[in-house]
PDB file of C-alpha atoms in Angstrom:
ATOM      1  CA  MET A  27       5.613  15.431   7.775  1.00 53.00           C
ATOM      2  CA  ASN A  28       3.498  12.971   5.878  1.00 60.00           C
ATOM      3  CA  ASP A  29       0.241  15.570   6.272  1.00 63.00           C
ATOM      4  CA  LEU A  30       2.744  18.756   5.547  1.00 60.00           C
ATOM      5  CA  MET A  31       4.211  17.174   2.430  1.00 63.00           C
ATOM      6  CA  SER A  32       0.609  15.861   1.349  1.00 70.00           C
ATOM      7  CA  LEU A  33      -1.979  18.504   3.288  1.00 73.00           C
ATOM      8  CA  GLY A  34      -3.396  15.253   5.073  1.00 81.00           C
ATOM      9  CA  ILE A  35      -4.809  14.253   1.958  1.00 92.00           C
ATOM     10  CA  HIS A  36      -2.864  10.447   2.072  1.00 92.00           C
ATOM     11  CA  ARG A  37      -5.001  10.386   4.996  1.00 94.00           C
ATOM     12  CA  LEU A  38      -7.886  10.299   2.564  1.00 96.00           C
ATOM     13  CA  TRP A  39      -6.102   8.174  -0.173  1.00 96.00           C
ATOM     14  CA  LYS A  40      -5.273   5.636   1.962  1.00 97.00           C
ATOM     15  CA  ASP A  41      -9.174   5.293   3.275  1.00 97.00           C
ATOM     16  CA  HIS A  42     -10.078   5.268   0.143  1.00 98.00           C
ATOM     17  CA  PHE A  43      -8.176   2.611  -0.782  1.00 98.00           C
ATOM     18  CA  VAL A  44      -8.798   0.268   2.146  1.00 98.00           C
ATOM     19  CA  ARG A  45     -12.593   1.462   1.516  1.00 98.00           C
ATOM     20  CA  SER A  46     -12.526   0.062  -2.371  1.00 97.00           C
ATOM     21  CA  LEU A  47     -11.042  -2.977  -1.037  1.00 98.00           C
ATOM     22  CA  ASN A  48     -13.804  -3.482   1.310  1.00 97.00           C
ATOM     23  CA  PRO A  49     -11.565  -6.724   3.202  1.00 98.00           C
ATOM     24  CA  GLY A  50     -13.777  -8.825   5.785  1.00 96.00           C
ATOM     25  CA  SER A  51     -16.067 -11.566   5.520  1.00 90.00           C
ATOM     26  CA  PRO A  52     -19.748 -10.685   6.915  1.00 83.00           C
ATOM     27  CA  SER A  53     -21.662 -12.904   9.147  1.00 66.00           C
ATOM     28  CA  THR A  54     -24.747 -14.044   7.600  1.00 51.00           C
ATOM     29  CA  THR A  55     -26.100 -13.976  10.974  1.00 56.00           C
ATOM     30  CA  PRO A  56     -24.797 -12.435  14.410  1.00 57.00           C
ATOM     31  CA  SER A  57     -23.854 -15.656  15.686  1.00 58.00           C
ATOM     32  CA  THR A  58     -22.348 -17.417  12.549  1.00 58.00           C
ATOM     33  CA  PRO A  59     -18.839 -16.885  13.302  1.00 61.00           C
ATOM     34  CA  THR A  60     -16.628 -16.224   9.615  1.00 72.00           C
ATOM     35  CA  ASN A  61     -13.354 -18.135   8.267  1.00 85.00           C
ATOM     36  CA  GLY A  62     -11.756 -14.209   7.948  1.00 94.00           C
ATOM     37  CA  TRP A  63      -9.529 -12.642   5.430  1.00 97.00           C
ATOM     38  CA  THR A  64      -5.580 -13.617   5.333  1.00 98.00           C
ATOM     39  CA  ILE A  65      -3.771 -10.353   4.594  1.00 98.00           C
ATOM     40  CA  LEU A  66      -0.797  -9.585   4.122  1.00 98.00           C
ATOM     41  CA  ASP A  67       0.375  -6.255   4.126  1.00 98.00           C
ATOM     42  CA  VAL A  68       4.007  -5.316   2.879  1.00 98.00           C
ATOM     43  CA  ALA A  69       5.938  -2.266   4.161  1.00 97.00           C
ATOM     44  CA  GLY A  70       3.554  -1.590   6.230  1.00 94.00           C
ATOM     45  CA  GLY A  71       5.590  -0.444   8.644  1.00 88.00           C
ATOM     46  CA  THR A  72       3.798   2.049  11.122  1.00 91.00           C
ATOM     47  CA  GLY A  73       0.540   0.185  10.650  1.00 97.00           C
ATOM     48  CA  ASP A  74      -1.119   2.543   8.526  1.00 95.00           C
ATOM     49  CA  ILE A  75      -2.725   0.228   6.164  1.00 98.00           C
ATOM     50  CA  ALA A  76      -2.436  -3.004   8.509  1.00 98.00           C
ATOM     51  CA  PHE A  77      -4.962  -0.815  10.794  1.00 98.00           C
ATOM     52  CA  ARG A  78      -7.199   0.584   8.802  1.00 98.00           C
ATOM     53  CA  LEU A  79      -8.090  -3.151   7.005  1.00 98.00           C
ATOM     54  CA  LEU A  80      -8.755  -4.433  10.934  1.00 98.00           C
ATOM     55  CA  ASP A  81     -10.796  -1.049  12.014  1.00 98.00           C
ATOM     56  CA  HIS A  82     -12.907  -1.981   8.605  1.00 98.00           C
ATOM     57  CA  ALA A  83     -13.406  -5.774   8.797  1.00 97.00           C
ATOM     58  CA  THR A  84     -14.509  -5.413  12.573  1.00 96.00           C
ATOM     59  CA  SER A  85     -16.778  -2.449  12.381  1.00 97.00           C
ATOM     60  CA  ILE A  86     -18.423  -2.870   8.559  1.00 96.00           C
ATOM     61  CA  HIS A  87     -18.538  -6.366   8.511  1.00 95.00           C
ATOM     62  CA  SER A  88     -18.397  -7.403  12.258  1.00 94.00           C
ATOM     63  CA  ASP A  89     -15.338 -10.083  11.096  1.00 95.00           C
ATOM     64  CA  THR A  90     -13.090 -10.656  14.502  1.00 94.00           C
ATOM     65  CA  ALA A  91     -11.450 -12.775  12.870  1.00 95.00           C
ATOM     66  CA  THR A  92      -9.765 -11.433   9.794  1.00 97.00           C
ATOM     67  CA  SER A  93      -5.903 -10.793  10.228  1.00 98.00           C
ATOM     68  CA  VAL A  94      -3.278  -9.034   8.809  1.00 98.00           C
ATOM     69  CA  THR A  95       0.669 -10.309   8.594  1.00 98.00           C
ATOM     70  CA  LEU A  96       2.549  -6.568   8.388  1.00 98.00           C
ATOM     71  CA  ALA A  97       6.148  -7.060   7.178  1.00 98.00           C
ATOM     72  CA  ASP A  98       8.871  -4.686   6.157  1.00 98.00           C
ATOM     73  CA  ILE A  99      12.434  -5.125   5.868  1.00 97.00           C
ATOM     74  CA  ASN A 100      13.337  -2.399   8.054  1.00 96.00           C
ATOM     75  CA  PRO A 101      13.571  -3.550  11.767  1.00 97.00           C
ATOM     76  CA  ALA A 102      12.588   0.129  12.799  1.00 96.00           C
ATOM     77  CA  MET A 103      10.027   0.912  10.807  1.00 95.00           C
ATOM     78  CA  LEU A 104       8.738  -2.576  12.610  1.00 97.00           C
ATOM     79  CA  ALA A 105       9.188  -1.617  15.966  1.00 96.00           C
ATOM     80  CA  GLU A 106       7.322   1.902  15.479  1.00 96.00           C
ATOM     81  CA  GLY A 107       3.968  -0.388  14.538  1.00 96.00           C
ATOM     82  CA  ARG A 108       4.524  -2.351  17.321  1.00 96.00           C
ATOM     83  CA  THR A 109       4.801   0.442  19.121  1.00 96.00           C
ATOM     84  CA  ARG A 110       1.374   2.136  17.603  1.00 97.00           C
ATOM     85  CA  SER A 111      -0.507  -1.169  17.846  1.00 97.00           C
ATOM     86  CA  LEU A 112      -0.420  -1.086  21.475  1.00 97.00           C
ATOM     87  CA  ALA A 113      -3.176   1.622  20.992  1.00 97.00           C
ATOM     88  CA  THR A 114      -5.311  -0.512  19.390  1.00 97.00           C
ATOM     89  CA  PRO A 115      -7.570  -3.565  19.976  1.00 96.00           C
ATOM     90  CA  TYR A 116      -5.035  -5.510  17.903  1.00 97.00           C
ATOM     91  CA  ALA A 117      -1.842  -5.184  20.505  1.00 94.00           C
ATOM     92  CA  PRO A 118      -0.337  -8.619  21.542  1.00 88.00           C
ATOM     93  CA  PRO A 119      -1.559 -11.531  22.622  1.00 91.00           C
ATOM     94  CA  SER A 120      -4.165 -10.521  19.904  1.00 95.00           C
ATOM     95  CA  PRO A 121      -3.990 -12.974  17.064  1.00 96.00           C
ATOM     96  CA  ARG A 122      -5.144 -10.971  14.186  1.00 98.00           C
ATOM     97  CA  LEU A 123      -1.554  -9.083  13.663  1.00 98.00           C
ATOM     98  CA  ARG A 124       1.440 -10.175  13.679  1.00 97.00           C
ATOM     99  CA  PHE A 125       4.902  -8.699  12.224  1.00 97.00           C
ATOM    100  CA  LEU A 126       7.163  -9.713   9.740  1.00 97.00           C
ATOM    101  CA  GLU A 127      10.514  -8.702   8.843  1.00 98.00           C
ATOM    102  CA  ALA A 128      11.050  -9.370   5.254  1.00 98.00           C
ATOM    103  CA  ASN A 129      11.937  -8.223   1.910  1.00 98.00           C
ATOM    104  CA  ALA A 130       8.771  -8.033  -0.296  1.00 98.00           C
ATOM    105  CA  GLU A 131      11.226  -9.399  -3.557  1.00 98.00           C
ATOM    106  CA  SER A 132      11.453 -13.208  -1.456  1.00 98.00           C
ATOM    107  CA  MET A 133       9.422 -14.358   1.469  1.00 98.00           C
ATOM    108  CA  PRO A 134       9.933 -17.921   1.431  1.00 98.00           C
ATOM    109  CA  SER A 135       8.225 -18.108   5.554  1.00 97.00           C
ATOM    110  CA  ILE A 136       5.215 -17.150   3.395  1.00 98.00           C
ATOM    111  CA  ALA A 137       3.737 -20.361   2.282  1.00 98.00           C
ATOM    112  CA  SER A 138       2.565 -20.593  -2.027  1.00 98.00           C
ATOM    113  CA  GLY A 139      -1.100 -19.730  -2.052  1.00 98.00           C
ATOM    114  CA  SER A 140      -1.776 -18.565   1.556  1.00 98.00           C
ATOM    115  CA  ILE A 141      -2.927 -15.026   1.677  1.00 98.00           C
ATOM    116  CA  ASP A 142      -6.109 -13.821   0.485  1.00 98.00           C
ATOM    117  CA  LEU A 143      -5.166  -9.836   0.256  1.00 98.00           C
ATOM    118  CA  TYR A 144      -1.622  -8.410  -0.454  1.00 98.00           C
ATOM    119  CA  THR A 145      -1.217  -4.758   0.038  1.00 98.00           C
ATOM    120  CA  VAL A 146       1.482  -2.245  -0.671  1.00 98.00           C
ATOM    121  CA  ALA A 147       1.049   1.524   0.099  1.00 96.00           C
ATOM    122  CA  PHE A 148       3.955   4.157  -1.042  1.00 94.00           C
ATOM    123  CA  GLY A 149       6.391   1.201  -0.251  1.00 94.00           C
ATOM    124  CA  ILE A 150       6.794  -0.630  -3.847  1.00 97.00           C
ATOM    125  CA  ARG A 151       8.466   2.642  -5.720  1.00 94.00           C
ATOM    126  CA  ASN A 152      11.210   2.226  -2.850  1.00 92.00           C
ATOM    127  CA  PHE A 153      11.809  -2.281  -3.769  1.00 96.00           C
ATOM    128  CA  THR A 154      15.215  -2.743  -5.681  1.00 95.00           C
ATOM    129  CA  ASP A 155      13.339  -5.332  -7.888  1.00 98.00           C
ATOM    130  CA  LYS A 156       9.657  -4.771  -8.806  1.00 98.00           C
ATOM    131  CA  GLN A 157       8.923  -7.344 -10.908  1.00 98.00           C
ATOM    132  CA  ALA A 158      10.358  -9.834  -8.506  1.00 98.00           C
ATOM    133  CA  ALA A 159       7.944  -8.096  -5.641  1.00 98.00           C
ATOM    134  CA  LEU A 160       5.357  -8.537  -7.991  1.00 98.00           C
ATOM    135  CA  ARG A 161       6.154 -12.005  -9.081  1.00 98.00           C
ATOM    136  CA  GLU A 162       6.240 -12.655  -5.314  1.00 98.00           C
ATOM    137  CA  ALA A 163       2.707 -11.698  -4.863  1.00 98.00           C
ATOM    138  CA  TRP A 164       1.342 -13.674  -6.920  1.00 98.00           C
ATOM    139  CA  ARG A 165       3.300 -16.638  -5.385  1.00 98.00           C
ATOM    140  CA  VAL A 166       1.959 -15.963  -2.038  1.00 98.00           C
ATOM    141  CA  LEU A 167      -2.280 -15.649  -2.932  1.00 98.00           C
ATOM    142  CA  LYS A 168      -4.376 -17.256  -3.120  1.00 98.00           C
ATOM    143  CA  PRO A 169      -6.305 -18.298  -6.870  1.00 97.00           C
ATOM    144  CA  GLY A 170      -8.837 -15.070  -6.976  1.00 97.00           C
ATOM    145  CA  GLY A 171      -6.559 -12.972  -4.423  1.00 98.00           C
ATOM    146  CA  VAL A 172      -6.577  -9.710  -4.749  1.00 98.00           C
ATOM    147  CA  PHE A 173      -3.051  -7.794  -5.613  1.00 98.00           C
ATOM    148  CA  ALA A 174      -3.556  -4.023  -3.882  1.00 98.00           C
ATOM    149  CA  CYS A 175      -1.248  -1.216  -4.471  1.00 98.00           C
ATOM    150  CA  LEU A 176      -1.292   2.587  -3.362  1.00 97.00           C
ATOM    151  CA  GLU A 177       1.154   4.722  -5.109  1.00 96.00           C
ATOM    152  CA  PHE A 178       2.144   7.674  -6.030  1.00 93.00           C
ATOM    153  CA  GLY A 179       1.638   8.695  -9.915  1.00 94.00           C
ATOM    154  CA  LYS A 180       1.399  11.040 -12.882  1.00 95.00           C
ATOM    155  CA  VAL A 181      -0.758  13.385 -12.883  1.00 94.00           C
ATOM    156  CA  GLN A 182      -2.757  12.546 -16.605  1.00 93.00           C
ATOM    157  CA  GLY A 183      -4.864  15.101 -18.342  1.00 91.00           C
ATOM    158  CA  ASN A 184      -4.676  18.206 -16.411  1.00 94.00           C
ATOM    159  CA  PRO A 185      -0.880  20.627 -16.943  1.00 94.00           C
ATOM    160  CA  VAL A 186      -2.692  23.371 -14.444  1.00 95.00           C
ATOM    161  CA  LEU A 187      -1.986  20.648 -11.728  1.00 93.00           C
ATOM    162  CA  ASP A 188       0.979  19.270 -13.102  1.00 89.00           C
ATOM    163  CA  ALA A 189       2.830  22.030 -13.113  1.00 93.00           C
ATOM    164  CA  VAL A 190       1.654  23.308  -9.793  1.00 91.00           C
ATOM    165  CA  TYR A 191       2.401  19.339  -8.296  1.00 86.00           C
ATOM    166  CA  LYS A 192       5.735  19.807 -10.258  1.00 87.00           C
ATOM    167  CA  ARG A 193       7.011  23.153  -8.292  1.00 87.00           C
ATOM    168  CA  TRP A 194       5.629  21.419  -5.015  1.00 83.00           C
ATOM    169  CA  SER A 195       7.420  18.493  -4.846  1.00 82.00           C
ATOM    170  CA  PHE A 196      11.110  19.219  -5.973  1.00 82.00           C
ATOM    171  CA  GLY A 197      10.605  23.144  -4.234  1.00 82.00           C
ATOM    172  CA  ALA A 198       9.034  22.533  -1.274  1.00 83.00           C
ATOM    173  CA  ILE A 199       9.317  19.062  -0.054  1.00 82.00           C
ATOM    174  CA  PRO A 200      12.899  18.978   0.684  1.00 83.00           C
ATOM    175  CA  LEU A 201      13.014  22.831   2.190  1.00 86.00           C
ATOM    176  CA  LEU A 202      10.235  21.490   4.312  1.00 80.00           C
ATOM    177  CA  GLY A 203      12.776  18.235   4.747  1.00 82.00           C
ATOM    178  CA  GLN A 204      15.130  20.526   5.695  1.00 86.00           C
ATOM    179  CA  LEU A 205      13.035  22.489   8.089  1.00 84.00           C
ATOM    180  CA  VAL A 206      11.106  20.393   9.876  1.00 78.00           C
ATOM    181  CA  ALA A 207      13.000  16.941   9.938  1.00 78.00           C
ATOM    182  CA  GLY A 208      15.984  18.457   9.264  1.00 86.00           C
ATOM    183  CA  ASP A 209      16.892  16.109   6.772  1.00 84.00           C
ATOM    184  CA  ARG A 210      16.594  17.807   3.338  1.00 87.00           C
ATOM    185  CA  SER A 211      18.527  15.057   1.228  1.00 87.00           C
ATOM    186  CA  SER A 212      15.809  12.340   2.565  1.00 83.00           C
ATOM    187  CA  TYR A 213      12.994  14.486   1.041  1.00 82.00           C
ATOM    188  CA  GLN A 214      14.598  15.293  -2.181  1.00 88.00           C
ATOM    189  CA  TYR A 215      15.494  11.333  -2.323  1.00 83.00           C
ATOM    190  CA  LEU A 216      11.407  11.012  -1.894  1.00 83.00           C
ATOM    191  CA  VAL A 217      10.884  13.176  -4.942  1.00 87.00           C
ATOM    192  CA  GLU A 218      12.954  12.291  -7.279  1.00 89.00           C
ATOM    193  CA  SER A 219      11.837   8.075  -6.734  1.00 88.00           C
ATOM    194  CA  ILE A 220       8.302   9.250  -7.264  1.00 88.00           C
ATOM    195  CA  GLU A 221       9.000  11.436 -10.466  1.00 91.00           C
ATOM    196  CA  ARG A 222      11.903   7.916 -11.095  1.00 92.00           C
ATOM    197  CA  PHE A 223       7.986   5.419 -11.051  1.00 95.00           C
ATOM    198  CA  PRO A 224       6.877   3.930 -14.032  1.00 96.00           C
ATOM    199  CA  LYS A 225       3.783   5.933 -15.384  1.00 96.00           C
ATOM    200  CA  GLN A 226       0.347   4.098 -14.109  1.00 97.00           C
ATOM    201  CA  GLU A 227       0.183   2.556 -17.882  1.00 97.00           C
ATOM    202  CA  GLU A 228       3.741   1.344 -17.414  1.00 97.00           C
ATOM    203  CA  PHE A 229       2.986  -0.372 -13.807  1.00 98.00           C
ATOM    204  CA  CYS A 230      -0.258  -2.144 -15.150  1.00 97.00           C
ATOM    205  CA  ASP A 231       1.781  -3.967 -17.821  1.00 97.00           C
ATOM    206  CA  MET A 232       3.798  -5.014 -14.913  1.00 98.00           C
ATOM    207  CA  ILE A 233       1.435  -6.454 -12.634  1.00 98.00           C
ATOM    208  CA  HIS A 234       0.111  -8.027 -15.756  1.00 97.00           C
ATOM    209  CA  ASP A 235       3.562  -9.280 -16.976  1.00 98.00           C
ATOM    210  CA  ALA A 236       3.624 -10.757 -13.216  1.00 98.00           C
ATOM    211  CA  GLY A 237       0.346 -13.266 -14.225  1.00 98.00           C
ATOM    212  CA  PHE A 238      -2.532 -11.116 -12.624  1.00 98.00           C
ATOM    213  CA  VAL A 239      -5.691 -10.617 -14.414  1.00 97.00           C
ATOM    214  CA  VAL A 240      -5.961  -6.472 -14.276  1.00 97.00           C
ATOM    215  CA  PRO A 241      -9.766  -5.911 -13.904  1.00 91.00           C
ATOM    216  CA  ARG A 242     -10.808  -2.907 -16.894  1.00 86.00           C
ATOM    217  CA  GLY A 243      -9.707   0.104 -16.546  1.00 86.00           C
ATOM    218  CA  GLY A 244      -6.444  -0.888 -15.299  1.00 91.00           C
ATOM    219  CA  TRP A 245      -6.152   1.527 -12.183  1.00 97.00           C
ATOM    220  CA  GLU A 246      -7.795   4.070 -10.376  1.00 98.00           C
ATOM    221  CA  ASN A 247      -6.398   8.011  -9.842  1.00 97.00           C
ATOM    222  CA  LEU A 248      -6.758   9.687  -6.995  1.00 96.00           C
ATOM    223  CA  THR A 249      -6.019  13.665  -7.359  1.00 95.00           C
ATOM    224  CA  GLY A 250      -5.660  13.537 -10.930  1.00 95.00           C
ATOM    225  CA  GLY A 251      -3.083  11.282 -10.671  1.00 95.00           C
ATOM    226  CA  VAL A 252      -1.150  12.192  -7.797  1.00 93.00           C
ATOM    227  CA  ALA A 253      -1.295   8.842  -6.557  1.00 95.00           C
ATOM    228  CA  ALA A 254      -3.160   5.997  -7.923  1.00 97.00           C
ATOM    229  CA  ILE A 255      -4.563   2.768  -6.938  1.00 98.00           C
ATOM    230  CA  HIS A 256      -3.822  -0.386  -9.107  1.00 98.00           C
ATOM    231  CA  LYS A 257      -5.068  -4.183  -8.504  1.00 98.00           C
ATOM    232  CA  GLY A 258      -4.316  -7.507  -9.856  1.00 98.00           C
ATOM    233  CA  VAL A 259      -5.948 -10.992  -9.549  1.00 98.00           C
ATOM    234  CA  LYS A 260      -4.510 -13.986  -9.571  1.00 98.00           C
ATOM    235  CA  PRO A 261      -6.324 -16.148 -11.660  1.00 97.00           C
ATOM    236  CA  VAL A 262      -8.097 -19.210 -10.494  1.00 93.00           C
ATOM    237  CA  TRP A 263      -7.341 -21.579 -13.198  1.00 81.00           C
TER     238      TRP A 263
END
């Protein structure tokens, strides 16, 4: 359904998101080991982002020490992620990937100041208390650690694209949900949740209010703002 709904573009967005983060620690020489990054991928469910993060660290930086904790509140999604991991080099007993059932608004099993990179892709709009989740991201990150979010946004500066996108969202996506998945109501909720999510400027302010330093520009629009990448850095002071 994701491919049908986005015409496959969601894969390009996810690839670009991971490349923009450039996860992993490069070795100074082939024989020099790295400590790797400690990454928390929240609402990571099926592993789309977690697998990409590990693949990037391995293939780009020859880093086999970087690890990802894939956290999700939904045990069924975690089960799907575990199943999908069996087709990757990160399946158990690999220490590079672990699964955690957790609520993003409170994750007491994750120590404060223990995470280098916190990622959440197409999940935060469904959190009940988004500000609480942002504060929890700040807590678990190390000083200098990065919060990175890929989420649907609002089309900016292109009224024609905005009109086409809204017609597709509210007309085609629920119908596709009914025809392909036999579930119109869930996909109607999906497009309504996207519409309710804060504008890029508003979400950027929320990240700042949680204590993060927001890089210049605030966010990166993808496909005219249909999606956007938001980042925040936990101050080192």
